C-alpha positions as YAML, in Angstrom:
chain: A
units: angstrom
residues:
- id: 1
  name: MET
  ca: [0.00, 0.00, 0.00]
- id: 2
  name: THR
  ca: [1.42, 3.42, -0.95]
- id: 3
  name: ARG
  ca: [1.83, 5.20, 2.39]
- id: 4
  name: ALA
  ca: [1.81, 8.72, 0.92]
- id: 5
  name: VAL
  ca: [-1.74, 8.09, -0.24]
- id: 6
  name: PHE
  ca: [-2.53, 6.94, 3.28]
- id: 7
  name: ALA
  ca: [-1.93, 10.50, 4.53]
- id: 8
  name: CYS
  ca: [-5.33, 10.55, 6.18]
- id: 9
  name: LEU
  ca: [-7.73, 7.73, 6.96]
- id: 10
  name: LEU
  ca: [-10.33, 9.24, 4.63]
- id: 11
  name: LEU
  ca: [-7.91, 9.09, 1.74]
- id: 12
  name: ILE
  ca: [-7.53, 5.36, 1.18]
- id: 13
  name: VAL
  ca: [-7.96, 4.20, -2.41]
- id: 14
  name: PRO
  ca: [-9.09, 0.82, -3.78]
- id: 15
  name: ALA
  ca: [-6.29, -1.63, -4.35]
- id: 16
  name: ILE
  ca: [-5.14, -2.80, -7.76]
- id: 17
  name: ALA
  ca: [-5.85, -6.43, -8.47]
- id: 18
  name: GLY
  ca: [-2.85, -8.70, -8.88]
- id: 19
  name: ALA
  ca: [-2.57, -12.47, -9.21]
- id: 20
  name: GLN
  ca: [-5.20, -13.21, -6.55]
- id: 21
  name: SER
  ca: [-8.58, -14.59, -7.55]
- id: 22
  name: ASP
  ca: [-11.75, -12.57, -7.03]
- id: 23
  name: ASP
  ca: [-12.73, -14.91, -4.18]
- id: 24
  name: GLU
  ca: [-9.40, -14.28, -2.44]
- id: 25
  name: LEU
  ca: [-9.64, -10.51, -2.93]
- id: 26
  name: PHE
  ca: [-13.24, -10.55, -1.71]
- id: 27
  name: ALA
  ca: [-12.35, -12.41, 1.50]
- id: 28
  name: GLU
  ca: [-9.32, -10.19, 2.10]
- id: 29
  name: ALA
  ca: [-11.23, -6.93, 1.64]
- id: 30
  name: LEU
  ca: [-13.81, -7.93, 4.25]
- id: 31
  name: LEU
  ca: [-11.28, -8.87, 6.95]
- id: 32
  name: PRO
  ca: [-11.68, -5.61, 8.97]
- id: 33
  name: LEU
  ca: [-15.46, -6.02, 9.36]
- id: 34
  name: PRO
  ca: [-17.40, -7.91, 12.01]
- id: 35
  name: ASP
  ca: [-19.28, -10.85, 10.48]
- id: 36
  name: TYR
  ca: [-22.68, -9.16, 10.71]
- id: 37
  name: LEU
  ca: [-21.55, -6.35, 8.35]
- id: 38
  name: LYS
  ca: [-19.84, -8.42, 5.66]
- id: 39
  name: ASP
  ca: [-22.90, -9.39, 3.61]
- id: 40
  name: GLY
  ca: [-23.99, -5.76, 3.12]
- id: 41
  name: ALA
  ca: [-20.61, -4.26, 2.15]
- id: 42
  name: THR
  ca: [-19.57, -3.27, -1.36]
- id: 43
  name: VAL
  ca: [-16.19, -4.71, -2.39]
- id: 44
  name: SER
  ca: [-14.22, -2.69, -4.95]
- id: 45
  name: ILE
  ca: [-10.85, -3.28, -6.61]
- id: 46
  name: ARG
  ca: [-8.94, -1.66, -9.45]
- id: 47
  name: ASN
  ca: [-7.88, -3.71, -12.46]
- id: 48
  name: ASP
  ca: [-4.33, -3.58, -13.82]
- id: 49
  name: ASP
  ca: [-5.38, -0.67, -16.06]
- id: 50
  name: GLY
  ca: [-6.54, 1.31, -13.01]
- id: 51
  name: ARG
  ca: [-10.25, 1.00, -13.76]
- id: 52
  name: PRO
  ca: [-12.47, 0.22, -10.73]
- id: 53
  name: ARG
  ca: [-14.38, -3.04, -10.65]
- id: 54
  name: ILE
  ca: [-17.10, -4.08, -8.20]
- id: 55
  name: ILE
  ca: [-16.89, -7.66, -6.92]
- id: 56
  name: GLN
  ca: [-19.90, -7.31, -4.63]
- id: 57
  name: GLU
  ca: [-22.52, -4.55, -4.74]
- id: 58
  name: GLY
  ca: [-23.59, -3.90, -1.16]
- id: 59
  name: THR
  ca: [-26.46, -2.19, 0.61]
- id: 60
  name: SER
  ca: [-24.92, -0.97, 3.88]
- id: 61
  name: GLY
  ca: [-23.02, 2.08, 2.61]
- id: 62
  name: LEU
  ca: [-19.62, 0.54, 3.42]
- id: 63
  name: ARG
  ca: [-17.05, 0.13, 0.64]
- id: 64
  name: CYS
  ca: [-14.15, -2.30, 1.20]
- id: 65
  name: SER
  ca: [-10.83, -2.68, -0.62]
- id: 66
  name: PRO
  ca: [-8.19, -5.44, -0.41]
- id: 67
  name: ASP
  ca: [-4.49, -4.81, 0.16]
- id: 68
  name: GLY
  ca: [-2.53, -3.12, -2.62]
- id: 69
  name: PRO
  ca: [1.07, -3.28, -3.87]
- id: 70
  name: GLY
  ca: [3.95, -2.04, -1.76]
- id: 71
  name: PRO
  ca: [5.33, -2.83, 1.69]
- id: 72
  name: GLY
  ca: [3.07, -3.76, 4.58]
- id: 73
  name: PHE
  ca: [-0.52, -4.92, 4.58]
- id: 74
  name: LEU
  ca: [-3.61, -2.71, 4.76]
- id: 75
  name: VAL
  ca: [-7.27, -3.45, 4.05]
- id: 76
  name: SER
  ca: [-10.05, -0.97, 4.69]
- id: 77
  name: CYS
  ca: [-13.81, -0.49, 4.68]
- id: 78
  name: ILE
  ca: [-15.04, 3.12, 4.51]
- id: 79
  name: ASP
  ca: [-18.46, 4.78, 4.62]
- id: 80
  name: ASP
  ca: [-19.60, 5.74, 1.10]
- id: 81
  name: SER
  ca: [-20.46, 9.30, 2.18]
- id: 82
  name: SER
  ca: [-16.73, 10.10, 2.13]
- id: 83
  name: GLY
  ca: [-16.75, 9.50, -1.66]
- id: 84
  name: PRO
  ca: [-16.83, 13.17, -2.80]
- id: 85
  name: VAL
  ca: [-13.86, 14.00, -0.56]
- id: 86
  name: LEU
  ca: [-11.95, 10.98, -1.86]
- id: 87
  name: GLN
  ca: [-12.67, 11.84, -5.49]
- id: 88
  name: GLU
  ca: [-11.54, 15.45, -5.08]
- id: 89
  name: PHE
  ca: [-8.38, 14.32, -3.28]
- id: 90
  name: ARG
  ca: [-7.48, 11.88, -6.07]
- id: 91
  name: ARG
  ca: [-8.13, 14.55, -8.71]
- id: 92
  name: LEU
  ca: [-5.73, 16.95, -7.00]
- id: 93
  name: LEU
  ca: [-3.07, 14.26, -6.62]
- id: 94
  name: ALA
  ca: [-3.37, 13.62, -10.37]
- id: 95
  name: GLN
  ca: [-2.64, 17.35, -10.92]
- id: 96
  name: GLY
  ca: [0.68, 16.90, -9.11]
- id: 97
  name: ARG
  ca: [-0.34, 18.22, -5.68]
- id: 98
  name: SER
  ca: [1.36, 16.71, -2.64]
- id: 99
  name: PRO
  ca: [-0.90, 14.86, -0.15]
- id: 100
  name: GLN
  ca: [-0.61, 17.85, 2.22]
- id: 101
  name: GLU
  ca: [-1.54, 20.37, -0.50]
- id: 102
  name: ALA
  ca: [-4.39, 18.17, -1.71]
- id: 103
  name: MET
  ca: [-5.84, 17.89, 1.80]
- id: 104
  name: GLU
  ca: [-5.68, 21.67, 2.26]
- id: 105
  name: ALA
  ca: [-7.47, 22.21, -1.07]
- id: 106
  name: VAL
  ca: [-10.16, 19.63, -0.22]
- id: 107
  name: SER
  ca: [-10.80, 21.42, 3.07]
- id: 108
  name: ALA
  ca: [-11.20, 24.76, 1.28]
- id: 109
  name: ALA
  ca: [-13.60, 23.23, -1.26]
- id: 110
  name: ALA
  ca: [-15.68, 21.61, 1.48]
- id: 111
  name: ARG
  ca: [-15.92, 24.87, 3.46]
- id: 112
  name: ALA
  ca: [-17.17, 26.58, 0.29]
- id: 113
  name: ASP
  ca: [-19.79, 23.81, -0.17]
- id: 114
  name: ARG
  ca: [-18.19, 22.73, -3.46]
- id: 115
  name: VAL
  ca: [-17.47, 19.25, -2.06]
- id: 116
  name: ALA
  ca: [-19.95, 17.35, 0.11]
- id: 117
  name: THR
  ca: [-18.58, 16.27, 3.49]
- id: 118
  name: ALA
  ca: [-19.06, 12.82, 4.97]
- id: 119
  name: THR
  ca: [-22.14, 11.89, 7.01]
- id: 120
  name: PRO
  ca: [-21.46, 12.23, 10.76]
- id: 121
  name: GLY
  ca: [-21.28, 8.80, 12.37]
- id: 122
  name: GLY
  ca: [-20.07, 7.03, 9.23]
- id: 123
  name: MET
  ca: [-17.52, 4.33, 9.99]
- id: 124
  name: ILE
  ca: [-14.00, 3.40, 8.91]
- id: 125
  name: TRP
  ca: [-12.71, -0.14, 9.56]
- id: 126
  name: ILE
  ca: [-9.01, -0.88, 9.01]
- id: 127
  name: LEU
  ca: [-6.72, -3.88, 9.47]
- id: 128
  name: SER
  ca: [-3.04, -3.10, 8.95]
- id: 129
  name: GLY
  ca: [0.43, -4.33, 9.82]
- id: 130
  name: GLU
  ca: [3.94, -5.03, 8.63]
- id: 131
  name: SER
  ca: [2.71, -8.38, 7.33]
- id: 132
  name: ARG
  ca: [-0.51, -10.36, 7.18]
- id: 133
  name: SER
  ca: [0.55, -12.39, 10.22]
- id: 134
  name: ASN
  ca: [0.90, -9.30, 12.44]
- id: 135
  name: LEU
  ca: [-2.21, -7.16, 11.95]
- id: 136
  name: ILE
  ca: [-3.65, -4.33, 14.05]
- id: 137
  name: PRO
  ca: [-7.40, -3.51, 13.96]
- id: 138
  name: MET
  ca: [-8.57, 0.11, 14.05]
- id: 139
  name: VAL
  ca: [-12.00, 1.75, 13.89]
- id: 140
  name: GLY
  ca: [-12.74, 5.37, 12.93]
- id: 141
  name: VAL
  ca: [-15.94, 7.41, 13.25]
- id: 142
  name: LEU
  ca: [-16.51, 10.33, 10.85]
- id: 143
  name: VAL
  ca: [-17.32, 13.59, 12.67]
- id: 144
  name: PRO
  ca: [-16.73, 16.46, 10.17]
- id: 145
  name: TYR
  ca: [-15.54, 19.74, 11.77]
- id: 146
  name: ALA
  ca: [-15.49, 18.27, 15.30]
- id: 147
  name: THR
  ca: [-12.84, 19.68, 17.66]
- id: 148
  name: GLY
  ca: [-11.25, 18.61, 20.91]
- id: 149
  name: GLU
  ca: [-13.35, 21.24, 22.67]
- id: 150
  name: SER
  ca: [-16.63, 20.05, 21.17]
- id: 151
  name: THR
  ca: [-15.95, 16.36, 21.84]
- id: 152
  name: GLY
  ca: [-13.73, 16.38, 24.92]
- id: 153
  name: LEU
  ca: [-11.28, 14.12, 23.07]
- id: 154
  name: PRO
  ca: [-7.50, 14.55, 22.87]
- id: 155
  name: GLU
  ca: [-6.29, 15.78, 19.49]
- id: 156
  name: LYS
  ca: [-3.11, 13.69, 19.42]
- id: 157
  name: PRO
  ca: [-2.53, 9.91, 19.33]
- id: 158
  name: THR
  ca: [-3.25, 8.38, 22.74]
- id: 159
  name: PRO
  ca: [-2.51, 4.69, 23.45]
- id: 160
  name: SER
  ca: [-5.35, 4.09, 25.91]
- id: 161
  name: ARG
  ca: [-8.08, 6.49, 24.73]
- id: 162
  name: ALA
  ca: [-10.03, 7.37, 21.63]
- id: 163
  name: TRP
  ca: [-8.67, 10.56, 20.05]
- id: 164
  name: LEU
  ca: [-9.60, 13.04, 17.32]
- id: 165
  name: MET
  ca: [-7.73, 13.18, 14.02]
- id: 166
  name: CYS
  ca: [-7.93, 16.21, 11.70]
- id: 167
  name: PRO
  ca: [-9.89, 18.31, 14.27]
- id: 168
  name: GLY
  ca: [-11.86, 21.26, 12.93]
- id: 169
  name: THR
  ca: [-11.70, 20.06, 9.32]
- id: 170
  name: PRO
  ca: [-14.10, 18.24, 6.95]
- id: 171
  name: ARG
  ca: [-11.90, 15.17, 7.51]
- id: 172
  name: ALA
  ca: [-12.27, 15.09, 11.30]
- id: 173
  name: HIS
  ca: [-12.76, 11.57, 12.66]
- id: 174
  name: ILE
  ca: [-12.50, 9.75, 15.98]
- id: 175
  name: MET
  ca: [-9.74, 7.13, 16.13]
- id: 176
  name: ILE
  ca: [-10.36, 3.99, 18.20]
- id: 177
  name: GLY
  ca: [-7.35, 1.70, 18.45]
- id: 178
  name: PRO
  ca: [-3.62, 1.94, 17.71]
- id: 179
  name: ILE
  ca: [-2.31, 4.09, 14.88]
- id: 180
  name: PRO
  ca: [-2.46, 2.04, 11.65]
- id: 181
  name: TYR
  ca: [0.79, 0.64, 10.32]
- id: 182
  name: GLY
  ca: [2.70, 3.06, 8.11]
- id: 183
  name: LEU
  ca: [0.89, 6.20, 9.28]
- id: 184
  name: SER
  ca: [3.82, 8.46, 10.14]
- id: 185
  name: GLU
  ca: [3.47, 11.66, 12.15]
- id: 186
  name: GLU
  ca: [4.87, 13.62, 9.22]
- id: 187
  name: ILE
  ca: [1.96, 12.77, 6.91]
- id: 188
  name: GLY
  ca: [-0.56, 11.65, 9.50]
- id: 189
  name: TRP
  ca: [-2.33, 13.47, 12.29]
- id: 190
  name: GLN
  ca: [0.01, 16.50, 12.24]
- id: 191
  name: ALA
  ca: [-0.67, 17.08, 8.53]
- id: 192
  name: CYS
  ca: [-4.36, 17.67, 9.32]
- id: 193
  name: ALA
  ca: [-3.71, 20.83, 11.32]
- id: 194
  name: PRO
  ca: [-4.60, 24.10, 9.51]
- id: 195
  name: THR
  ca: [-1.51, 25.78, 8.10]
- id: 196
  name: ASP
  ca: [-0.56, 28.93, 6.22]
- id: 197
  name: GLY
  ca: [0.54, 27.52, 2.89]
- id: 198
  name: GLY
  ca: [1.15, 23.98, 4.13]
- id: 199
  name: ALA
  ca: [4.21, 22.66, 5.94]
- id: 200
  name: ARG
  ca: [6.62, 24.66, 3.76]
- id: 201
  name: SER
  ca: [9.16, 27.09, 5.18]
- id: 202
  name: ASP
  ca: [8.89, 30.85, 4.70]
- id: 203
  name: GLU
  ca: [11.87, 30.61, 2.33]
- id: 204
  name: ALA
  ca: [10.01, 28.11, 0.13]
- id: 205
  name: LEU
  ca: [6.88, 30.26, 0.13]
- id: 206
  name: ILE
  ca: [8.91, 33.36, -0.81]
- id: 207
  name: ALA
  ca: [10.58, 31.51, -3.69]
- id: 208
  name: GLU
  ca: [7.20, 30.32, -4.97]
- id: 209
  name: ALA
  ca: [5.55, 33.74, -4.56]
- id: 210
  name: THR
  ca: [8.23, 35.58, -6.53]
- id: 211
  name: SER
  ca: [8.51, 32.94, -9.29]
- id: 212
  name: PRO
  ca: [6.44, 35.03, -11.80]
- id: 213
  name: LEU
  ca: [8.94, 37.94, -11.69]
- id: 214
  name: PRO
  ca: [12.04, 38.63, -13.77]
- id: 215
  name: GLU
  ca: [15.15, 37.79, -11.72]
- id: 216
  name: GLN
  ca: [16.16, 41.43, -11.23]
- id: 217
  name: MET
  ca: [12.80, 42.26, -9.60]
- id: 218
  name: LYS
  ca: [12.52, 39.31, -7.19]
- id: 219
  name: ILE
  ca: [14.83, 40.42, -4.38]
- id: 220
  name: ASP
  ca: [13.05, 43.76, -3.76]
- id: 221
  name: ALA
  ca: [9.44, 42.48, -3.80]
- id: 222
  name: THR
  ca: [7.30, 42.24, -0.66]
- id: 223
  name: VAL
  ca: [5.89, 38.74, -0.02]
- id: 224
  name: VAL
  ca: [2.58, 38.17, 1.76]
- id: 225
  name: ALA
  ca: [0.77, 34.88, 2.53]
- id: 226
  name: THR
  ca: [-2.99, 34.71, 3.18]
- id: 227
  name: ASP
  ca: [-4.46, 31.98, 5.40]
- id: 228
  name: ARG
  ca: [-7.86, 30.31, 4.92]
- id: 229
  name: ASP
  ca: [-9.56, 32.95, 7.11]
- id: 230
  name: GLY
  ca: [-8.25, 35.80, 4.97]
- id: 231
  name: ASN
  ca: [-5.59, 36.91, 7.48]
- id: 232
  name: ARG
  ca: [-2.47, 38.26, 5.77]
- id: 233
  name: ARG
  ca: [1.09, 37.69, 7.04]
- id: 234
  name: VAL
  ca: [4.13, 39.53, 5.68]
- id: 235
  name: LEU
  ca: [6.88, 36.99, 4.99]
- id: 236
  name: ARG
  ca: [9.32, 39.60, 3.67]
- id: 237
  name: GLN
  ca: [9.13, 43.38, 3.46]
- id: 238
  name: GLY
  ca: [10.44, 44.63, 0.12]
- id: 239
  name: SER
  ca: [11.54, 47.99, -1.26]
- id: 240
  name: ASN
  ca: [9.77, 48.16, -4.63]
- id: 241
  name: SER
  ca: [6.04, 48.53, -5.29]
- id: 242
  name: LEU
  ca: [5.37, 44.84, -5.95]
- id: 243
  name: VAL
  ca: [3.60, 42.52, -3.50]
- id: 244
  name: CYS
  ca: [3.81, 38.78, -4.23]
- id: 245
  name: SER
  ca: [1.74, 35.84, -2.94]
- id: 246
  name: PRO
  ca: [2.35, 32.07, -3.13]
- id: 247
  name: ASP
  ca: [-0.19, 29.55, -4.40]
- id: 248
  name: GLY
  ca: [-3.39, 29.20, -2.36]
- id: 249
  name: PRO
  ca: [-5.86, 26.37, -1.63]
- id: 250
  name: ALA
  ca: [-8.00, 26.75, -4.77]
- id: 251
  name: ASP
  ca: [-7.77, 24.33, -7.72]
- id: 252
  name: GLY
  ca: [-4.70, 24.56, -9.93]
- id: 253
  name: PHE
  ca: [-1.55, 26.58, -9.28]
- id: 254
  name: GLN
  ca: [-1.21, 30.36, -9.23]
- id: 255
  name: ALA
  ca: [1.54, 32.57, -7.85]
- id: 256
  name: SER
  ca: [1.19, 36.30, -8.43]
- id: 257
  name: CYS
  ca: [2.95, 39.63, -7.94]
- id: 258
  name: THR
  ca: [0.88, 42.81, -7.90]
- id: 259
  name: ASP
  ca: [1.42, 46.56, -7.88]
- id: 260
  name: GLY
  ca: [1.06, 47.72, -4.28]
- id: 261
  name: GLY
  ca: [-1.39, 50.41, -5.35]
- id: 262
  name: LEU
  ca: [-3.92, 47.66, -5.86]
- id: 263
  name: LEU
  ca: [-3.62, 46.66, -2.21]
- id: 264
  name: SER
  ca: [-3.99, 49.97, -0.37]
- id: 265
  name: SER
  ca: [-6.47, 52.82, -0.77]
- id: 266
  name: GLY
  ca: [-6.83, 54.66, 2.53]
- id: 267
  name: ASP
  ca: [-9.66, 53.40, 4.71]
- id: 268
  name: VAL
  ca: [-11.53, 51.66, 1.87]
- id: 269
  name: PRO
  ca: [-10.51, 48.05, 1.09]
- id: 270
  name: THR
  ca: [-9.37, 47.56, -2.48]
- id: 271
  name: ALA
  ca: [-10.99, 45.18, -4.92]
- id: 272
  name: LEU
  ca: [-7.82, 43.10, -5.11]
- id: 273
  name: VAL
  ca: [-7.52, 42.67, -1.34]
- id: 274
  name: GLU
  ca: [-11.13, 41.50, -1.26]
- id: 275
  name: TYR
  ca: [-10.37, 39.13, -4.15]
- id: 276
  name: GLY
  ca: [-7.51, 37.57, -2.18]
- id: 277
  name: ARG
  ca: [-9.65, 37.22, 0.94]
- id: 278
  name: LEU
  ca: [-12.47, 35.47, -0.94]
- id: 279
  name: LYS
  ca: [-10.01, 33.33, -2.92]
- id: 280
  name: ALA
  ca: [-8.43, 32.11, 0.33]
- id: 281
  name: ARG
  ca: [-11.85, 30.88, 1.42]
- id: 282
  name: GLY
  ca: [-12.03, 28.70, -1.70]
- id: 283
  name: LEU
  ca: [-15.04, 30.47, -3.26]
- id: 284
  name: PRO
  ca: [-15.75, 29.94, -6.98]
- id: 285
  name: GLU
  ca: [-14.28, 32.56, -9.33]
- id: 286
  name: LYS
  ca: [-17.68, 33.70, -10.63]
- id: 287
  name: GLU
  ca: [-18.96, 34.29, -7.10]
- id: 288
  name: ILE
  ca: [-15.82, 36.24, -6.21]
- id: 289
  name: LEU
  ca: [-16.09, 38.52, -9.26]
- id: 290
  name: ALA
  ca: [-19.80, 39.18, -8.66]
- id: 291
  name: THR
  ca: [-19.11, 40.11, -5.02]
- id: 292
  name: ILE
  ca: [-16.30, 42.47, -5.99]
- id: 293
  name: THR
  ca: [-18.36, 44.15, -8.73]
- id: 294
  name: ALA
  ca: [-21.17, 44.80, -6.27]
- id: 295
  name: GLY
  ca: [-18.71, 46.22, -3.72]
- id: 296
  name: VAL
  ca: [-17.12, 48.63, -6.21]
- id: 297
  name: ARG
  ca: [-20.52, 49.85, -7.40]
- id: 298
  name: ALA
  ca: [-21.65, 50.38, -3.81]
- id: 299
  name: GLY
  ca: [-18.47, 52.27, -2.94]
- id: 300
  name: THR
  ca: [-17.42, 49.79, -0.25]
- id: 301
  name: LEU
  ca: [-14.43, 48.64, -2.33]
- id: 302
  name: ALA
  ca: [-11.86, 50.83, -4.10]
- id: 303
  name: SER
  ca: [-11.46, 50.21, -7.83]
- id: 304
  name: MET
  ca: [-8.14, 49.33, -9.43]
- id: 305
  name: PRO
  ca: [-5.88, 52.17, -10.71]
- id: 306
  name: ALA
  ca: [-5.10, 52.30, -14.44]
- id: 307
  name: GLY
  ca: [-1.66, 51.00, -15.38]
- id: 308
  name: ALA
  ca: [-1.20, 48.85, -12.29]
- id: 309
  name: MET
  ca: [0.44, 45.54, -13.17]
- id: 310
  name: HIS
  ca: [0.25, 41.85, -12.27]
- id: 311
  name: PHE
  ca: [2.88, 39.21, -12.97]
- id: 312
  name: ILE
  ca: [1.27, 35.76, -12.79]
- id: 313
  name: LEU
  ca: [2.38, 32.14, -13.09]
- id: 314
  name: SER
  ca: [-0.72, 29.97, -13.54]
- id: 315
  name: GLY
  ca: [-1.63, 26.41, -14.56]
- id: 316
  name: ALA
  ca: [-3.22, 23.11, -13.62]
- id: 317
  name: ASP
  ca: [-0.10, 22.45, -11.53]
- id: 318
  name: ARG
  ca: [3.27, 24.10, -11.02]
- id: 319
  name: ALA
  ca: [4.98, 21.99, -13.68]
- id: 320
  name: SER
  ca: [2.57, 23.18, -16.39]
- id: 321
  name: ALA
  ca: [2.17, 26.79, -15.19]
- id: 322
  name: GLU
  ca: [2.63, 29.54, -17.80]
- id: 323
  name: GLN
  ca: [3.64, 33.18, -17.50]
- id: 324
  name: LEU
  ca: [1.30, 36.10, -18.14]
- id: 325
  name: ILE
  ca: [1.41, 39.84, -17.51]
- id: 326
  name: VAL
  ca: [-1.68, 41.90, -16.73]
- id: 327
  name: VAL
  ca: [-2.09, 45.68, -17.08]
- id: 328
  name: ARG
  ca: [-5.16, 47.17, -15.38]
- id: 329
  name: LEU
  ca: [-7.34, 49.35, -17.67]
- id: 330
  name: PRO
  ca: [-10.60, 49.99, -15.74]
- id: 331
  name: ASP
  ca: [-13.67, 50.42, -17.99]
- id: 332
  name: ALA
  ca: [-11.60, 49.95, -21.17]
- id: 333
  name: THR
  ca: [-13.41, 48.51, -24.20]
- id: 334
  name: GLU
  ca: [-12.49, 47.01, -27.54]
- id: 335
  name: GLU
  ca: [-13.40, 50.32, -29.19]
- id: 336
  name: SER
  ca: [-11.33, 52.48, -26.82]
- id: 337
  name: THR
  ca: [-8.19, 50.32, -27.01]
- id: 338
  name: GLY
  ca: [-8.35, 48.53, -30.36]
- id: 339
  name: LEU
  ca: [-7.52, 45.30, -28.54]
- id: 340
  name: LEU
  ca: [-9.13, 41.94, -29.20]
- id: 341
  name: THR
  ca: [-11.43, 40.64, -26.48]
- id: 342
  name: GLN
  ca: [-10.60, 36.97, -27.01]
- id: 343
  name: PRO
  ca: [-7.33, 35.21, -26.14]
- id: 344
  name: SER
  ca: [-4.70, 35.49, -28.84]
- id: 345
  name: PRO
  ca: [-1.37, 33.60, -28.89]
- id: 346
  name: ASP
  ca: [0.51, 36.44, -30.60]
- id: 347
  name: HIS
  ca: [-1.32, 39.63, -29.52]
- id: 348
  name: ALA
  ca: [-2.22, 41.37, -26.28]
- id: 349
  name: TRP
  ca: [-5.97, 41.15, -25.61]
- id: 350
  name: LEU
  ca: [-8.59, 42.68, -23.31]
- id: 351
  name: MET
  ca: [-10.30, 40.70, -20.54]
- id: 352
  name: PHE
  ca: [-13.58, 41.82, -18.88]
- id: 353
  name: PRO
  ca: [-14.04, 44.78, -21.30]
- id: 354
  name: GLY
  ca: [-16.30, 47.60, -20.16]
- id: 355
  name: THR
  ca: [-16.02, 46.76, -16.43]
- id: 356
  name: HIS
  ca: [-13.92, 48.10, -13.57]
- id: 357
  name: GLN
  ca: [-12.05, 44.76, -13.77]
- id: 358
  name: ALA
  ca: [-10.99, 45.33, -17.42]
- id: 359
  name: HIS
  ca: [-7.33, 44.56, -18.04]
- id: 360
  name: MET
  ca: [-4.91, 43.87, -20.87]
- id: 361
  name: MET
  ca: [-3.54, 40.34, -20.98]
- id: 362
  name: ILE
  ca: [-0.08, 39.54, -22.35]
- id: 363
  name: GLY
  ca: [0.34, 35.79, -22.52]
- id: 364
  name: ALA
  ca: [-1.81, 32.71, -22.03]
- id: 365
  name: PRO
  ca: [-5.15, 32.99, -20.19]
- id: 366
  name: PRO
  ca: [-4.95, 32.08, -16.49]
- id: 367
  name: TYR
  ca: [-5.80, 28.53, -15.46]
- id: 368
  name: GLY
  ca: [-9.56, 28.00, -15.27]
- id: 369
  name: TRP
  ca: [-10.37, 31.07, -17.40]
- id: 370
  name: ALA
  ca: [-12.62, 29.13, -19.79]
- id: 371
  name: GLU
  ca: [-14.79, 27.95, -16.90]
- id: 372
  name: ASN
  ca: [-14.87, 31.28, -15.08]
- id: 373
  name: LYS
  ca: [-15.14, 33.93, -17.81]
...
């Protein structure tokens, strides 16, 4: 079983079938369950091509998987209500996210109601060990968003008591029994704690945040990280007008550097600051833009000054991210600028023409533009 995928008990994936017969896989997958639950469980495996295959279609809402390739032995049965979280996690892993980054993004999506959380009280049954002859049983109970304060449970592994893993998150669950084999502290219970940008150092966040800039501009830029509650923390105070931010919890990858004039306008919050706050909460792009437009029209948000610039690195993941430069032109139109209003590979073009968000784009559209325009 790949232990990186076992970063959280809700993130176990069906095993890939090997040389075992279906009868052997079926019996193995059901090992964690008491006898009275075995008849009603669904048993799922993945064929050699990675496609899922159902051996038994159940009625109880539990889905069981046999052991997979790799060191150690682990079989699991998980409540079906955790399916949306599992699917989103796997999708993010496929984009190249680390398990930690994927879990953070899943949490943001669940808080924004874009991913359904598990049903409270749903069960997890696990049997794991270094080998099949030395197995440890463990039971988990799904309690999304539960905390140590709300349950009275300790929030760290405890040998003689039930304890709460991933407290305060959509993945929160009560652990009953020893820690499963292969669940290290580095990618286990500690990885569930809310973080500002994951477990990365400030130096790593600064390097990521300034990655869109030309080399000669990086050293003098201010770097700010925004947590999931919209609180901003200065990682480095710079001397030029640019303020850079690392990638956040939303889908895809985006690091950006922005003219400081977009971030400060006296006592009135700027549209860009509000954008960052809403983005950190994991809200959909269309909802963010509608909220900002309403705020600017009502005078509760300051509009963006003409000529202010963004440097952005954006893509489905960091490896595929592409560079673009944005120049703010509030209320500009195709007629007033002569620019095209559709993406062009060899010309600058105008995005959101005729609105306070209008800006000239130099380079590829940002990741997700087609879905959010």
